GROMACS .gro file of C-alpha atoms in nm:
model
  335
    1MET     CA    1  -6.141   3.608  -0.669
    2ILE     CA    2  -5.817   3.656  -0.478
    3LYS     CA    3  -5.943   3.429  -0.201
    4ILE     CA    4  -5.993   3.149  -0.454
    5VAL     CA    5  -5.665   3.186  -0.650
    6GLY     CA    6  -5.446   3.224  -0.339
    7PRO     CA    7  -5.514   2.881  -0.190
    8LEU     CA    8  -5.506   2.723  -0.538
    9LEU     CA    9  -5.172   2.882  -0.617
   10LEU     CA   10  -5.032   2.768  -0.283
   11LEU     CA   11  -5.150   2.414  -0.354
   12LEU     CA   12  -4.989   2.413  -0.699
   13LEU     CA   13  -4.660   2.544  -0.564
   14THR     CA   14  -4.655   2.286  -0.286
   15PHE     CA   15  -4.734   2.002  -0.525
   16GLY     CA   16  -4.477   2.126  -0.775
   17CYS     CA   17  -4.199   2.152  -0.516
   18GLN     CA   18  -4.262   1.795  -0.406
   19ASN     CA   19  -4.193   1.674  -0.760
   20ILE     CA   20  -3.875   1.873  -0.828
   21PRO     CA   21  -3.573   1.635  -0.811
   22LYS     CA   22  -3.339   1.720  -0.524
   23SER     CA   23  -2.984   1.823  -0.611
   24LYS     CA   24  -2.684   1.628  -0.480
   25ALA     CA   25  -2.638   1.892  -0.216
   26THR     CA   26  -2.986   1.849  -0.069
   27LEU     CA   27  -3.014   1.469  -0.082
   28PRO     CA   28  -2.990   1.309   0.263
   29LYS     CA   29  -2.642   1.169   0.334
   30GLU     CA   30  -2.705   0.818   0.459
   31ILE     CA   31  -2.335   0.722   0.428
   32GLU     CA   32  -2.069   0.932   0.594
   33VAL     CA   33  -1.697   0.871   0.648
   34GLN     CA   34  -1.408   1.098   0.733
   35ASP     CA   35  -1.120   1.077   0.488
   36PHE     CA   36  -0.750   1.126   0.563
   37ARG     CA   37  -0.783   1.504   0.526
   38GLY     CA   38  -1.028   1.499   0.815
   39LYS     CA   39  -1.308   1.592   0.574
   40THR     CA   40  -1.647   1.423   0.599
   41ILE     CA   41  -1.756   1.253   0.278
   42GLY     CA   42  -2.133   1.205   0.249
   43LEU     CA   43  -2.320   0.987  -0.002
   44SER     CA   44  -2.695   0.932  -0.030
   45LYS     CA   45  -2.631   0.571  -0.140
   46PRO     CA   46  -2.332   0.342  -0.208
   47ALA     CA   47  -2.111   0.473  -0.487
   48GLU     CA   48  -2.187   0.310  -0.822
   49ARG     CA   49  -1.940   0.495  -1.047
   50VAL     CA   50  -1.599   0.501  -0.879
   51ILE     CA   51  -1.274   0.633  -1.021
   52CYS     CA   52  -0.979   0.509  -0.817
   53LEU     CA   53  -0.647   0.674  -0.902
   54ILE     CA   54  -0.451   0.488  -0.631
   55GLU     CA   55  -0.338   0.136  -0.720
   56SER     CA   56  -0.323   0.014  -0.361
   57ALA     CA   57  -0.675   0.143  -0.291
   58LEU     CA   58  -0.795  -0.028  -0.609
   59SER     CA   59  -0.649  -0.349  -0.476
   60GLY     CA   60  -0.857  -0.296  -0.162
   61ILE     CA   61  -1.171  -0.242  -0.371
   62TYR     CA   62  -1.114  -0.575  -0.545
   63MET     CA   63  -1.073  -0.741  -0.205
   64LEU     CA   64  -1.408  -0.586  -0.111
   65GLU     CA   65  -1.560  -0.734  -0.429
   66GLY     CA   66  -1.652  -0.386  -0.547
   67GLN     CA   67  -1.485  -0.406  -0.889
   68GLN     CA   68  -1.813  -0.371  -1.080
   69GLN     CA   69  -1.852  -0.026  -0.928
   70VAL     CA   70  -1.517   0.085  -1.070
   71ILE     CA   71  -1.531   0.286  -1.395
   72GLY     CA   72  -1.181   0.436  -1.394
   73ILE     CA   73  -0.839   0.327  -1.267
   74SER     CA   74  -0.484   0.452  -1.224
   75THR     CA   75  -0.257   0.440  -1.528
   76ASN     CA   76  -0.014   0.237  -1.314
   77VAL     CA   77  -0.242  -0.067  -1.339
   78TYR     CA   78  -0.166  -0.097  -1.710
   79GLU     CA   79   0.209  -0.106  -1.648
   80GLU     CA   80   0.365  -0.440  -1.733
   81SER     CA   81   0.459  -0.523  -1.376
   82LEU     CA   82   0.101  -0.493  -1.247
   83PHE     CA   83  -0.104  -0.574  -1.555
   84GLY     CA   84  -0.045  -0.950  -1.528
   85TYR     CA   85  -0.216  -0.964  -1.189
   86TYR     CA   86  -0.504  -0.726  -1.251
   87SER     CA   87  -0.583  -0.878  -1.589
   88GLN     CA   88  -0.663  -1.203  -1.407
   89LEU     CA   89  -0.887  -1.022  -1.160
   90ASP     CA   90  -1.087  -0.822  -1.416
   91TYR     CA   91  -1.145  -0.901  -1.784
   92ARG     CA   92  -1.205  -0.531  -1.848
   93ILE     CA   93  -0.846  -0.462  -1.753
   94ALA     CA   94  -0.723  -0.759  -1.955
   95GLU     CA   95  -0.896  -0.612  -2.259
   96HIS     CA   96  -0.795  -0.252  -2.178
   97GLN     CA   97  -1.159  -0.150  -2.144
   98LEU     CA   98  -1.133   0.046  -1.818
   99PRO     CA   99  -1.031   0.410  -1.873
  100ALA     CA  100  -0.723   0.534  -1.688
  101PRO     CA  101  -0.762   0.911  -1.641
  102GLY     CA  102  -0.452   0.958  -1.426
  103ASN     CA  103  -0.237   0.851  -1.133
  104TRP     CA  104  -0.050   1.000  -0.837
  105ASP     CA  105   0.121   1.247  -1.067
  106LEU     CA  106  -0.090   1.351  -1.368
  107VAL     CA  107  -0.470   1.361  -1.390
  108SER     CA  108  -0.695   1.434  -1.688
  109MET     CA  109  -0.985   1.636  -1.551
  110GLU     CA  110  -1.158   1.617  -1.887
  111GLN     CA  111  -1.157   1.237  -1.884
  112ILE     CA  112  -1.285   1.227  -1.526
  113LEU     CA  113  -1.575   1.459  -1.603
  114GLU     CA  114  -1.666   1.254  -1.911
  115LEU     CA  115  -1.694   0.942  -1.692
  116LYS     CA  116  -1.937   1.117  -1.453
  117PRO     CA  117  -1.816   0.951  -1.130
  118ASP     CA  118  -2.006   0.963  -0.804
  119LEU     CA  119  -1.681   0.911  -0.610
  120VAL     CA  120  -1.311   0.971  -0.681
  121ILE     CA  121  -1.035   0.816  -0.468
  122ILE     CA  122  -0.705   1.002  -0.476
  123TRP     CA  123  -0.400   1.085  -0.263
  124THR     CA  124  -0.447   1.377  -0.023
  125SER     CA  125  -0.126   1.530  -0.158
  126GLN     CA  126  -0.301   1.597  -0.490
  127SER     CA  127  -0.471   1.898  -0.336
  128GLU     CA  128  -0.510   2.098  -0.659
  129THR     CA  129  -0.690   1.812  -0.836
  130ILE     CA  130  -0.907   1.752  -0.529
  131GLN     CA  131  -1.010   2.117  -0.528
  132GLN     CA  132  -1.104   2.103  -0.897
  133LEU     CA  133  -1.310   1.787  -0.846
  134GLU     CA  134  -1.495   1.931  -0.549
  135ASN     CA  135  -1.565   2.248  -0.747
  136PHE     CA  136  -1.761   2.020  -0.982
  137ASP     CA  137  -1.950   1.877  -0.680
  138ILE     CA  138  -1.777   1.539  -0.714
  139PRO     CA  139  -1.722   1.360  -0.379
  140VAL     CA  140  -1.352   1.292  -0.317
  141TYR     CA  141  -1.205   1.044  -0.070
  142GLY     CA  142  -0.848   1.154   0.007
  143VAL     CA  143  -0.596   0.890   0.117
  144MET     CA  144  -0.267   0.906   0.309
  145LEU     CA  145  -0.129   0.583   0.455
  146VAL     CA  146   0.158   0.572   0.704
  147SER     CA  147   0.054   0.285   0.932
  148PHE     CA  148  -0.131  -0.045   0.946
  149ALA     CA  149  -0.412   0.134   1.130
  150ASP     CA  150  -0.448   0.361   0.826
  151VAL     CA  151  -0.480   0.058   0.599
  152VAL     CA  152  -0.755  -0.082   0.822
  153LYS     CA  153  -0.936   0.253   0.826
  154GLU     CA  154  -0.922   0.273   0.448
  155ILE     CA  155  -1.080  -0.072   0.410
  156LYS     CA  156  -1.353   0.017   0.660
  157ASP     CA  157  -1.426   0.347   0.488
  158LEU     CA  158  -1.430   0.199   0.138
  159GLY     CA  159  -1.657  -0.075   0.269
  160LYS     CA  160  -1.907   0.191   0.377
  161LEU     CA  161  -1.875   0.401   0.064
  162LEU     CA  162  -1.927   0.100  -0.163
  163GLY     CA  163  -2.191  -0.076   0.045
  164LYS     CA  164  -1.951  -0.360   0.130
  165GLU     CA  165  -1.936  -0.326   0.508
  166LYS     CA  166  -1.978  -0.696   0.587
  167ARG     CA  167  -1.701  -0.790   0.347
  168ALA     CA  168  -1.478  -0.521   0.503
  169GLU     CA  169  -1.540  -0.667   0.850
  170TRP     CA  170  -1.454  -1.016   0.723
  171LEU     CA  171  -1.131  -0.897   0.562
  172ILE     CA  172  -1.018  -0.721   0.878
  173ASP     CA  173  -1.104  -1.023   1.096
  174PHE     CA  174  -0.918  -1.256   0.857
  175THR     CA  175  -0.613  -1.030   0.862
  176GLN     CA  176  -0.618  -1.014   1.242
  177GLN     CA  177  -0.626  -1.394   1.258
  178GLU     CA  178  -0.309  -1.407   1.048
  179ILE     CA  179  -0.147  -1.151   1.277
  180ASN     CA  180  -0.247  -1.358   1.580
  181LYS     CA  181  -0.066  -1.658   1.428
  182LEU     CA  182   0.252  -1.455   1.413
  183ASP     CA  183   0.201  -1.322   1.767
  184SER     CA  184   0.202  -1.675   1.899
  185LEU     CA  185   0.541  -1.739   1.737
  186LYS     CA  186   0.722  -1.421   1.839
  187GLU     CA  187   1.056  -1.465   2.011
  188LYS     CA  188   1.123  -1.293   2.343
  189ASN     CA  189   1.446  -1.143   2.211
  190HIS     CA  190   1.358  -0.970   1.887
  191ARG     CA  191   1.614  -0.960   1.609
  192SER     CA  192   1.689  -0.618   1.462
  193ALA     CA  193   1.611  -0.547   1.099
  194TYR     CA  194   1.688  -0.280   0.841
  195PHE     CA  195   1.459  -0.203   0.548
  196ALA     CA  196   1.607  -0.091   0.216
  197TRP     CA  197   1.389   0.077  -0.047
  198SER     CA  198   1.469   0.034  -0.416
  199GLN     CA  199   1.609   0.389  -0.440
  200GLY     CA  200   1.926   0.265  -0.272
  201ILE     CA  201   2.072   0.094   0.033
  202ASN     CA  202   2.061   0.419   0.230
  203HIS     CA  203   1.687   0.473   0.176
  204THR     CA  204   1.485   0.329   0.463
  205SER     CA  205   1.180   0.381   0.687
  206GLY     CA  206   1.166   0.486   1.050
  207THR     CA  207   0.932   0.424   1.339
  208GLU     CA  208   0.627   0.604   1.201
  209SER     CA  209   0.569   0.396   0.891
  210THR     CA  210   0.394   0.090   0.752
  211VAL     CA  211   0.737  -0.073   0.736
  212ASN     CA  212   0.775  -0.035   1.113
  213ASP     CA  213   0.431  -0.189   1.167
  214VAL     CA  214   0.520  -0.480   0.939
  215PHE     CA  215   0.838  -0.536   1.138
  216ASN     CA  216   0.639  -0.531   1.464
  217ILE     CA  217   0.389  -0.783   1.326
  218ALA     CA  218   0.677  -1.002   1.210
  219GLY     CA  219   0.840  -0.988   1.554
  220VAL     CA  220   1.154  -0.794   1.461
  221THR     CA  221   1.273  -0.450   1.570
  222ASN     CA  222   1.334  -0.167   1.327
  223CYS     CA  223   1.696  -0.064   1.377
  224CYS     CA  224   1.624   0.283   1.235
  225PRO     CA  225   1.523   0.504   1.532
  226LEU     CA  226   1.418   0.799   1.317
  227ALA     CA  227   1.048   0.879   1.293
  228ASP     CA  228   1.034   0.942   0.918
  229GLU     CA  229   0.817   0.732   0.690
  230HIS     CA  230   1.087   0.749   0.423
  231VAL     CA  231   1.435   0.877   0.503
  232SER     CA  232   1.779   0.886   0.342
  233ILE     CA  233   2.056   0.803   0.589
  234ASN     CA  234   2.434   0.801   0.589
  235ILE     CA  235   2.606   0.465   0.552
  236GLU     CA  236   2.775   0.536   0.885
  237HIS     CA  237   2.434   0.511   1.054
  238LEU     CA  238   2.374   0.169   0.902
  239LEU     CA  239   2.716   0.052   1.016
  240LEU     CA  240   2.642   0.178   1.365
  241TRP     CA  241   2.303   0.006   1.379
  242ASN     CA  242   2.453  -0.319   1.241
  243PRO     CA  243   2.120  -0.508   1.198
  244ASP     CA  244   2.069  -0.882   1.235
  245LEU     CA  245   1.890  -0.897   0.901
  246ILE     CA  246   1.824  -0.673   0.603
  247VAL     CA  247   1.495  -0.672   0.412
  248MET     CA  248   1.493  -0.532   0.060
  249TRP     CA  249   1.193  -0.392  -0.123
  250PRO     CA  250   1.185  -0.556  -0.473
  251ASN     CA  251   1.473  -0.397  -0.660
  252PRO     CA  252   1.540  -0.462  -1.030
  253ARG     CA  253   1.878  -0.286  -1.007
  254MET     CA  254   2.020  -0.469  -0.708
  255ASP     CA  255   2.022  -0.831  -0.590
  256VAL     CA  256   2.085  -0.981  -0.250
  257ALA     CA  257   2.435  -1.084  -0.360
  258ASP     CA  258   2.523  -0.723  -0.444
  259TRP     CA  259   2.539  -0.636  -0.075
  260GLU     CA  260   2.847  -0.855  -0.038
  261LYS     CA  261   3.018  -0.664  -0.321
  262HIS     CA  262   2.963  -0.325  -0.157
  263GLN     CA  263   3.291  -0.234   0.011
  264GLN     CA  264   3.136  -0.006   0.275
  265ILE     CA  265   2.876  -0.249   0.405
  266LYS     CA  266   3.012  -0.599   0.347
  267SER     CA  267   3.127  -0.602   0.711
  268LEU     CA  268   2.768  -0.576   0.841
  269TYR     CA  269   2.653  -0.872   1.052
  270ALA     CA  270   2.354  -0.934   0.822
  271VAL     CA  271   2.573  -0.934   0.511
  272ARG     CA  272   2.848  -1.153   0.658
  273ASN     CA  273   2.590  -1.408   0.778
  274GLN     CA  274   2.383  -1.407   0.458
  275GLN     CA  275   2.084  -1.251   0.630
  276VAL     CA  276   1.986  -1.023   0.342
  277PHE     CA  277   1.644  -1.098   0.189
  278GLU     CA  278   1.438  -0.949  -0.091
  279LEU     CA  279   1.058  -0.934  -0.079
  280PRO     CA  280   0.871  -1.077  -0.381
  281HIS     CA  281   0.673  -0.875  -0.633
  282PRO     CA  282   0.531  -0.544  -0.498
  283PHE     CA  283   0.177  -0.654  -0.582
  284LEU     CA  284   0.210  -0.958  -0.356
  285CYS     CA  285   0.346  -0.775  -0.052
  286ASP     CA  286   0.203  -0.426  -0.099
  287LEU     CA  287   0.270  -0.250   0.232
  288TRP     CA  288  -0.025  -0.012   0.175
  289THR     CA  289  -0.282  -0.293   0.167
  290LEU     CA  290  -0.383  -0.585   0.388
  291LYS     CA  291  -0.125  -0.784   0.190
  292LEU     CA  292   0.140  -0.637   0.419
  293VAL     CA  293   0.068  -0.936   0.642
  294TYR     CA  294   0.220  -1.160   0.375
  295ALA     CA  295   0.540  -0.955   0.394
  296ALA     CA  296   0.529  -0.994   0.773
  297HIS     CA  297   0.495  -1.372   0.738
  298LEU     CA  298   0.802  -1.384   0.514
  299ILE     CA  299   1.010  -1.163   0.743
  300ASN     CA  300   0.912  -1.372   1.044
  301GLN     CA  301   1.021  -1.685   0.860
  302TRP     CA  302   1.354  -1.528   0.763
  303ALA     CA  303   1.421  -1.398   1.113
  304TYR     CA  304   1.314  -1.711   1.303
  305PRO     CA  305   1.332  -2.010   1.066
  306THR     CA  306   1.306  -2.264   1.348
  307THR     CA  307   0.989  -2.142   1.519
  308ALA     CA  308   0.829  -2.036   1.191
  309SER     CA  309   0.892  -2.373   1.030
  310GLY     CA  310   0.574  -2.526   0.885
  311LEU     CA  311   0.368  -2.206   0.914
  312HIS     CA  312   0.402  -2.127   0.544
  313ASP     CA  313   0.329  -2.469   0.394
  314ASP     CA  314   0.012  -2.340   0.227
  315PHE     CA  315   0.130  -1.985   0.153
  316PRO     CA  316   0.072  -1.781  -0.048
  317ASP     CA  317  -0.218  -1.910  -0.258
  318PRO     CA  318  -0.485  -1.965   0.013
  319PHE     CA  319  -0.399  -1.629   0.170
  320PHE     CA  320  -0.448  -1.432  -0.151
  321ASN     CA  321  -0.743  -1.641  -0.262
  322ALA     CA  322  -0.915  -1.548   0.063
  323LEU     CA  323  -0.832  -1.178   0.030
  324TYR     CA  324  -0.955  -1.156  -0.328
  325HIS     CA  325  -1.218  -1.430  -0.300
  326THR     CA  326  -1.087  -1.599  -0.612
  327GLN     CA  327  -0.891  -1.908  -0.714
  328ILE     CA  328  -0.583  -1.772  -0.888
  329GLN     CA  329  -0.237  -1.921  -0.848
  330TRP     CA  330  -0.043  -1.633  -0.698
  331THR     CA  331   0.319  -1.672  -0.804
  332ASP     CA  332   0.591  -1.422  -0.875
  333GLU     CA  333   0.660  -1.577  -1.217
  334LYS     CA  334   0.341  -1.446  -1.377
  335GLN     CA  335   0.502  -1.131  -1.499
   0.00000   0.00000   0.00000
C-alpha cells in the first residue's frame, strides 16, 4: 500500500506546486535598473501602476508617453503654477482625478497602499518613507539629480521600468542633437555667468550641479568655483567674481530691474551693462529634466546674441511638442 500511495502523493505534490502562483519575490526579474541609491530595482514586467511623487520625474514619464501607467502624482502638480501645463497633458489631472498621496515633504502611506502600486518613484532623501514602502514589498526607484548625466540616466531607467526604451532612446538622441547645435555656435572665449536662485541674489550653484552643466552646454563659464549644488555666498564673492551676465531662476519677488536698485551690487559689470536675465516659467526650463536644454538655448542667446541669431526662430513650441509628442502652444502666459 505504501508503495502505491508514495508515488501518487509525490505526483500530487508536484502538480500542486506547479499551480501555486509565485509571489513577487520569486517571479523572475526580467527588468533591472540601479537607482540613485545604488540599489537594483527588479520587475517581472513593465510597471503598470506607478506612483510618482517627484514632479520632474513625472514630466519625464509624460515625455516617455507613459502617462497611462501613472495612478498617483505629487501634490505639487495641482499647484496653480504647474496645473495649467499638466491639465493640458492629461485630462485626469484637469479633472482632479489622479490621486496625490504626497510630495518631497509629506507622504500618506495609507493612500499609497490603497492605490496598490507596482512602482513608486521618490527622492532618495526620503529614506524613512522608502523603508516603509519596501517593508510592504513595493519596488521603489530612488532619485537624486545633480548633473545632466543624472537626468539622462533617469530617462533611460524609467524607459526600462515602463517598457518605453525606444522612446527613451529617441528623447536622448533628440536632446543631443539640440546640444550639438549649441556646440557649433560656442565662442572660443566664454563669457562668465552667475546663477541666482529665487531664495536670494546670494544663493547660487557651483561646479557640481545641473546649473553648471547647463552653463557648459550654453557655452558660458560658471563664475562660482565652489563645488556645491546649492550654496549661499557672501556678496563680496559676487563682487569679486564680477560676471559678464547674471541668470535668474524665475523669481516672483524680484525682477531684473531690481538688481540695479541694490546698492551693493549695482556696480557689477552684468548689472551696469543690462546683462541680467530671468528664465521663463520653471516648467518650461526645468533643470532636472531634458528641458534644461531650452534654458541652455536661452542663455546662449543672451550671452552671444550675434552668433545665436536665428537659432530660436521656431522655439519653443516645436521643441516641447517633440519632447511631449503633442501639439500644445507652450507659452509662459498660460498660467
